[in-house]
Amino acid sequence: MITPEDMQFHHRPDSHWQWVETLALTFHIPDTTINGIVYIVARPMLGVCIADVSLHDRITDLWEEQLYIDNQQHLPCPDSFTDFSLPNGLNVRALEPLKGYHVTYKGVDDTQLDLTFRNLHTPFDINDPKMDPKASERTGSGGDWSGHYEATYRITGEIIVRGEKYDVDCVDTGDRSWGPRTEGELKNVVWWHASFGEDLTIHLFTGHDIAKTRSLGPHVSGYVFEDGEIFGIVDSSGIQEYHRATPMGGEIEVTDVRGKKFSVTYSTLNACYWAPYPSNTYVQAFLRANHNGQRGCGTVQIGLSRAYLTRNRDAIRSRY
């Protein structure tokens, strides 16, 4: 169960030097191909943090061809993870406990953010068996998510990109994690979600060996947020189409604890390699999704280490 204290740092004086705390807040501009992320990777034992503010609007192999990128790798770690400002112009303030965040940012080239993220539900704790039916199976093998939760938000506000203003009013999903994490070879994982307004969001964590198959799996975690309630996912399957390692679309099916099945097809609106820290890349795509005639939007991120990609470079290039 996630408590208000989990919005704050979790490290102790004797924590491993590779202890990490992350915050990921995603958003999109309705009726456009633009989505964005504010991502913080803090290493309090080292006194540094990474801050990434990215806005994507097209399908490309190159990160720098996207709309706006501000990725700074060595900023001072803040003293608090609930109310802080960074030298890159980013300010993050938690609303009342577990209710969301207010984010402002003033970057370069007349680019600014002013966004409020309001939780639509109690954060989903992937390590709580009462929420996640697969949590008990992962006990003792939590990997890189020794502490981890997701939250689906209603996001409102505005962004200005190189002088052009956009209003933001959308539903999207972010996450929060903490624990020791190397900068070496992390496990392959797909972080996927699609929202169809405030009444339905499907979120999925699954494995994926992209060099060998287009099929997703094995299932790791996830939830269905429907009509104000959360239902853990017990099983999932899916298949994706690719251009090299970039996801271009696909279909998934999930089954929740009620035995209710949801099938979603999706296609890519924008995509690129995204590298919040250099040893690993998260090939991300902004999705247009369809569920029983309902149109929605979402995100897929495929976490792949550089070691895995180089080891399997010929297989990936020849398969897709």
Short mmCIF file of C-alpha atoms in Angstrom, two decimals:
data_model
loop_
_atom_site.label_atom_id
_atom_site.label_comp_id
_atom_site.label_asym_id
_atom_site.label_seq_id
_atom_site.Cartn_x
_atom_site.Cartn_y
_atom_site.Cartn_z
CA MET A 1 0.00 0.00 0.00
CA ILE A 2 1.32 3.42 -0.96
CA THR A 3 1.32 6.03 1.81
CA PRO A 4 1.83 9.80 1.67
CA GLU A 5 5.42 9.25 2.84
CA ASP A 6 6.16 7.42 -0.42
CA MET A 7 6.07 10.70 -2.31
CA GLN A 8 9.26 11.61 -0.43
CA PHE A 9 12.77 10.11 -0.59
CA HIS A 10 13.23 6.61 0.85
CA HIS A 11 17.02 6.31 1.22
CA ARG A 12 18.80 5.89 4.56
CA PRO A 13 22.37 6.80 5.57
CA ASP A 14 23.47 3.22 4.84
CA SER A 15 21.65 2.89 1.46
CA HIS A 16 23.65 1.63 -1.50
CA TRP A 17 25.42 4.35 -3.49
CA GLN A 18 23.34 3.32 -6.55
CA TRP A 19 20.05 4.08 -4.79
CA VAL A 20 17.66 5.82 -7.18
CA GLU A 21 14.37 7.70 -6.89
CA THR A 22 12.37 8.43 -10.04
CA LEU A 23 9.33 10.45 -10.99
CA ALA A 24 7.78 10.22 -14.46
CA LEU A 25 4.93 12.54 -15.48
CA THR A 26 3.59 12.10 -19.01
CA PHE A 27 1.07 14.26 -20.85
CA HIS A 28 -0.18 14.98 -24.36
CA ILE A 29 -1.94 17.68 -26.32
CA PRO A 30 -5.30 16.38 -27.60
CA ASP A 31 -5.90 16.35 -31.36
CA THR A 32 -2.19 16.71 -32.12
CA THR A 33 0.76 14.34 -32.47
CA ILE A 34 2.49 15.98 -29.48
CA ASN A 35 3.17 14.26 -26.20
CA GLY A 36 5.72 14.95 -23.52
CA ILE A 37 7.39 13.74 -20.37
CA VAL A 38 8.97 15.27 -17.30
CA TYR A 39 11.31 12.63 -15.88
CA ILE A 40 13.55 12.88 -12.81
CA VAL A 41 16.17 10.29 -11.88
CA ALA A 42 17.61 11.27 -8.49
CA ARG A 43 20.59 9.57 -6.86
CA PRO A 44 20.53 11.03 -3.34
CA MET A 45 23.53 9.02 -2.11
CA LEU A 46 25.65 10.67 -4.83
CA GLY A 47 23.98 14.07 -4.55
CA VAL A 48 23.06 14.29 -8.25
CA CYS A 49 19.98 13.95 -10.42
CA ILE A 50 19.01 13.74 -14.07
CA ALA A 51 16.17 15.92 -15.33
CA ASP A 52 14.58 15.32 -18.71
CA VAL A 53 11.93 17.52 -20.31
CA SER A 54 11.02 16.17 -23.75
CA LEU A 55 8.29 17.00 -26.25
CA HIS A 56 7.79 14.60 -29.17
CA ASP A 57 5.77 15.21 -32.33
CA ARG A 58 6.99 12.90 -35.12
CA ILE A 59 8.25 9.45 -36.02
CA THR A 60 12.02 9.53 -36.33
CA ASP A 61 15.09 7.45 -35.49
CA LEU A 62 16.81 10.48 -33.96
CA TRP A 63 15.94 11.93 -30.57
CA GLU A 64 17.22 15.34 -31.59
CA GLU A 65 14.69 15.57 -34.44
CA GLN A 66 11.85 15.78 -31.93
CA LEU A 67 10.06 19.01 -31.01
CA TYR A 68 12.02 19.90 -27.88
CA ILE A 69 14.67 18.11 -25.79
CA ASP A 70 16.24 19.28 -22.54
CA ASN A 71 18.11 16.38 -20.95
CA GLN A 72 20.57 17.36 -18.23
CA GLN A 73 22.56 14.58 -16.59
CA HIS A 74 24.36 16.13 -13.61
CA LEU A 75 22.14 18.47 -11.64
CA PRO A 76 22.29 18.76 -7.83
CA CYS A 77 19.93 16.34 -6.10
CA PRO A 78 17.16 18.24 -4.29
CA ASP A 79 16.74 17.94 -0.51
CA SER A 80 13.05 17.13 -0.93
CA PHE A 81 11.26 15.09 -3.59
CA THR A 82 7.90 16.74 -2.93
CA ASP A 83 8.80 20.40 -3.40
CA PHE A 84 11.91 21.27 -5.37
CA SER A 85 13.43 23.50 -8.03
CA LEU A 86 16.30 22.59 -10.34
CA PRO A 87 18.80 24.79 -12.21
CA ASN A 88 17.30 23.74 -15.57
CA GLY A 89 14.16 25.79 -14.79
CA LEU A 90 12.00 22.89 -13.57
CA ASN A 91 9.85 23.22 -10.45
CA VAL A 92 7.84 20.33 -9.00
CA ARG A 93 5.45 20.59 -6.05
CA ALA A 94 3.33 17.77 -4.69
CA LEU A 95 -0.28 18.63 -4.06
CA GLU A 96 -1.87 17.37 -0.85
CA PRO A 97 -0.60 13.84 -0.17
CA LEU A 98 -1.13 11.41 -3.06
CA LYS A 99 -3.33 13.92 -4.92
CA GLY A 100 -0.88 14.86 -7.67
CA TYR A 101 1.69 17.47 -8.69
CA HIS A 102 2.01 20.99 -9.98
CA VAL A 103 4.85 21.34 -12.49
CA THR A 104 6.29 24.49 -14.00
CA TYR A 105 9.28 24.81 -16.28
CA LYS A 106 11.00 27.64 -18.08
CA GLY A 107 13.49 26.36 -20.62
CA VAL A 108 15.20 27.71 -23.71
CA ASP A 109 13.77 29.14 -26.94
CA ASP A 110 10.65 30.55 -25.26
CA THR A 111 9.51 27.11 -24.06
CA GLN A 112 7.52 26.76 -20.84
CA LEU A 113 5.23 24.34 -18.99
CA ASP A 114 2.55 25.02 -16.41
CA LEU A 115 0.71 21.76 -15.70
CA THR A 116 -1.34 20.30 -12.86
CA PHE A 117 -1.48 16.50 -12.52
CA ARG A 118 -4.44 15.37 -10.38
CA ASN A 119 -4.71 11.71 -9.37
CA LEU A 120 -7.86 9.96 -10.54
CA HIS A 121 -7.33 7.03 -8.17
CA THR A 122 -5.26 5.67 -5.31
CA PRO A 123 -1.75 4.96 -6.62
CA PHE A 124 -1.34 1.40 -7.85
CA ASP A 125 1.32 -0.41 -5.82
CA ILE A 126 2.79 -3.22 -7.93
CA ASN A 127 4.17 -4.87 -4.77
CA ASP A 128 0.85 -5.01 -2.90
CA PRO A 129 -0.95 -8.36 -3.44
CA LYS A 130 -4.25 -6.69 -2.55
CA MET A 131 -3.87 -4.48 -5.62
CA ASP A 132 -1.67 -6.51 -7.97
CA PRO A 133 -2.55 -10.22 -8.25
CA LYS A 134 0.97 -10.95 -9.53
CA ALA A 135 2.78 -9.21 -6.65
CA SER A 136 3.28 -12.37 -4.57
CA GLU A 137 4.99 -14.11 -7.49
CA ARG A 138 7.53 -11.30 -7.67
CA THR A 139 8.37 -11.26 -3.94
CA GLY A 140 12.12 -11.27 -3.60
CA SER A 141 12.63 -10.61 -7.31
CA GLY A 142 11.37 -7.08 -7.69
CA GLY A 143 14.34 -6.25 -9.90
CA ASP A 144 14.59 -2.58 -10.64
CA TRP A 145 11.23 -1.75 -9.04
CA SER A 146 11.85 -2.57 -5.38
CA GLY A 147 9.42 0.30 -4.82
CA HIS A 148 7.09 1.25 -7.65
CA TYR A 149 3.64 2.67 -8.28
CA GLU A 150 1.60 4.04 -11.15
CA ALA A 151 -1.02 6.78 -11.14
CA THR A 152 -3.42 7.93 -13.84
CA TYR A 153 -3.90 11.70 -13.85
CA ARG A 154 -6.16 14.38 -15.23
CA ILE A 155 -3.70 16.92 -16.55
CA THR A 156 -4.63 20.54 -17.20
CA GLY A 157 -2.69 23.67 -17.99
CA GLU A 158 -0.68 24.99 -20.88
CA ILE A 159 2.64 24.64 -22.61
CA ILE A 160 4.49 27.10 -24.81
CA VAL A 161 6.90 25.63 -27.36
CA ARG A 162 9.15 28.17 -29.05
CA GLY A 163 6.51 30.83 -28.60
CA GLU A 164 3.51 28.73 -29.70
CA LYS A 165 0.94 28.15 -26.96
CA TYR A 166 -1.04 24.92 -26.49
CA ASP A 167 -3.79 24.17 -23.98
CA VAL A 168 -3.52 20.83 -22.21
CA ASP A 169 -6.52 18.87 -20.93
CA CYS A 170 -5.93 15.13 -21.07
CA VAL A 171 -5.78 11.87 -19.13
CA ASP A 172 -2.40 10.16 -18.95
CA THR A 173 -0.39 7.88 -16.65
CA GLY A 174 2.88 8.36 -14.80
CA ASP A 175 4.91 6.46 -12.25
CA ARG A 176 7.21 6.69 -9.25
CA SER A 177 9.97 4.27 -8.23
CA TRP A 178 12.79 3.85 -5.72
CA GLY A 179 15.49 1.37 -4.77
CA PRO A 180 19.00 0.36 -5.87
CA ARG A 181 19.46 0.51 -9.64
CA THR A 182 22.59 -0.01 -11.68
CA GLU A 183 23.39 1.79 -14.89
CA GLY A 184 24.24 -1.52 -16.48
CA GLU A 185 22.06 -4.03 -18.26
CA LEU A 186 18.51 -3.77 -16.95
CA LYS A 187 15.81 -6.26 -17.85
CA ASN A 188 13.80 -5.70 -21.02
CA VAL A 189 10.39 -4.32 -20.19
CA VAL A 190 7.42 -2.75 -21.94
CA TRP A 191 5.57 0.02 -20.08
CA TRP A 192 2.26 0.57 -21.89
CA HIS A 193 -0.97 2.41 -21.23
CA ALA A 194 -3.99 3.80 -23.04
CA SER A 195 -6.70 6.09 -21.68
CA PHE A 196 -10.22 6.56 -23.01
CA GLY A 197 -11.23 9.59 -20.97
CA GLU A 198 -11.60 9.47 -17.19
CA ASP A 199 -13.74 6.32 -17.27
CA LEU A 200 -11.21 3.83 -18.63
CA THR A 201 -7.44 3.42 -18.55
CA ILE A 202 -5.53 0.21 -19.17
CA HIS A 203 -1.96 0.05 -17.90
CA LEU A 204 0.44 -2.81 -18.56
CA PHE A 205 3.95 -3.93 -17.63
CA THR A 206 5.23 -6.87 -19.65
CA GLY A 207 8.48 -8.45 -20.71
CA HIS A 208 9.64 -8.59 -24.32
CA ASP A 209 12.53 -10.20 -26.20
CA ILE A 210 12.32 -7.94 -29.23
CA ALA A 211 15.28 -9.60 -30.99
CA LYS A 212 13.44 -12.94 -31.16
CA THR A 213 9.73 -12.20 -31.37
CA ARG A 214 7.04 -9.58 -31.96
CA SER A 215 4.95 -11.10 -29.16
CA LEU A 216 4.80 -9.40 -25.77
CA GLY A 217 5.36 -11.30 -22.55
CA PRO A 218 5.73 -12.64 -19.98
CA HIS A 219 3.15 -10.60 -18.09
CA VAL A 220 4.55 -8.61 -15.15
CA SER A 221 1.93 -6.22 -13.76
CA GLY A 222 -0.89 -3.86 -14.66
CA TYR A 223 -4.36 -2.60 -13.93
CA VAL A 224 -7.66 -1.59 -15.42
CA PHE A 225 -9.04 1.68 -14.07
CA GLU A 226 -12.74 1.61 -14.93
CA ASP A 227 -15.53 3.84 -13.65
CA GLY A 228 -13.50 5.00 -10.67
CA GLU A 229 -12.23 1.58 -9.55
CA ILE A 230 -8.93 -0.26 -10.00
CA PHE A 231 -8.77 -3.92 -11.00
CA GLY A 232 -5.43 -5.72 -11.18
CA ILE A 233 -4.55 -7.55 -14.39
CA VAL A 234 -3.97 -11.30 -14.10
CA ASP A 235 -2.92 -12.01 -17.68
CA SER A 236 -1.94 -10.20 -20.85
CA SER A 237 -0.85 -10.92 -24.39
CA GLY A 238 -0.01 -8.81 -27.40
CA ILE A 239 1.96 -8.34 -30.56
CA GLN A 240 3.69 -5.27 -31.99
CA GLU A 241 4.84 -4.15 -35.43
CA TYR A 242 8.20 -2.43 -35.77
CA HIS A 243 10.53 -0.32 -37.81
CA ARG A 244 13.83 -1.68 -36.49
CA ALA A 245 13.28 -1.35 -32.72
CA THR A 246 10.65 1.39 -32.97
CA PRO A 247 7.07 0.25 -32.26
CA MET A 248 4.69 1.25 -35.05
CA GLY A 249 1.49 -0.26 -33.66
CA GLY A 250 -0.01 -3.44 -32.35
CA GLU A 251 -2.74 -5.07 -30.33
CA ILE A 252 -3.05 -6.27 -26.75
CA GLU A 253 -5.56 -8.20 -24.69
CA VAL A 254 -5.69 -8.14 -20.90
CA THR A 255 -7.79 -9.99 -18.36
CA ASP A 256 -8.43 -8.42 -14.95
CA VAL A 257 -9.28 -9.99 -11.59
CA ARG A 258 -13.00 -9.94 -12.47
CA GLY A 259 -12.29 -12.10 -15.49
CA LYS A 260 -13.20 -9.15 -17.71
CA LYS A 261 -11.23 -8.94 -20.96
CA PHE A 262 -10.18 -5.78 -22.79
CA SER A 263 -8.78 -5.75 -26.33
CA VAL A 264 -7.01 -2.68 -27.71
CA THR A 265 -5.49 -1.96 -31.09
CA TYR A 266 -3.13 0.98 -31.52
CA SER A 267 -0.97 2.84 -34.01
CA THR A 268 1.96 5.20 -33.56
CA LEU A 269 1.60 8.98 -33.80
CA ASN A 270 5.17 9.82 -32.82
CA ALA A 271 8.16 7.73 -31.84
CA CYS A 272 11.88 7.89 -31.19
CA TYR A 273 14.72 6.56 -29.10
CA TRP A 274 14.59 8.22 -25.68
CA ALA A 275 17.59 7.90 -23.36
CA PRO A 276 16.98 9.39 -19.93
CA TYR A 277 20.31 7.88 -18.91
CA PRO A 278 22.88 6.75 -21.46
CA SER A 279 23.32 3.06 -20.57
CA ASN A 280 19.72 2.25 -21.44
CA THR A 281 17.30 3.43 -24.08
CA TYR A 282 13.53 3.57 -23.90
CA VAL A 283 12.15 3.35 -27.41
CA GLN A 284 8.96 5.33 -26.90
CA ALA A 285 5.86 5.95 -28.98
CA PHE A 286 2.74 8.06 -28.52
CA LEU A 287 -0.29 5.98 -29.47
CA ARG A 288 -3.72 6.38 -30.97
CA ALA A 289 -5.74 3.54 -29.42
CA ASN A 290 -9.09 1.88 -30.13
CA HIS A 291 -11.20 -0.21 -27.77
CA ASN A 292 -14.62 -1.32 -28.98
CA GLY A 293 -14.96 1.85 -31.05
CA GLN A 294 -13.71 4.15 -28.27
CA ARG A 295 -10.76 6.29 -29.32
CA GLY A 296 -8.02 7.07 -26.85
CA CYS A 297 -4.35 7.92 -26.50
CA GLY A 298 -1.46 6.33 -24.71
CA THR A 299 2.23 5.60 -24.55
CA VAL A 300 4.49 2.60 -25.03
CA GLN A 301 8.06 2.58 -23.77
CA ILE A 302 10.34 -0.38 -24.47
CA GLY A 303 13.20 -0.45 -21.99
CA LEU A 304 16.29 -1.89 -23.66
CA SER A 305 19.88 -1.75 -22.48
CA ARG A 306 22.59 -0.67 -24.88
CA ALA A 307 24.27 -4.01 -24.21
CA TYR A 308 21.17 -5.91 -25.35
CA LEU A 309 20.76 -3.75 -28.44
CA THR A 310 24.37 -4.12 -29.56
CA ARG A 311 24.38 -7.84 -28.78
CA ASN A 312 21.29 -8.31 -30.96
CA ARG A 313 21.84 -5.56 -33.54
CA ASP A 314 21.85 -7.86 -36.58
CA ALA A 315 18.79 -9.81 -35.43
CA ILE A 316 16.78 -6.63 -34.82
CA ARG A 317 17.76 -5.02 -38.13
CA SER A 318 17.05 -8.20 -40.11
CA ARG A 319 13.74 -8.99 -38.41
CA TYR A 320 12.08 -5.60 -38.80
#
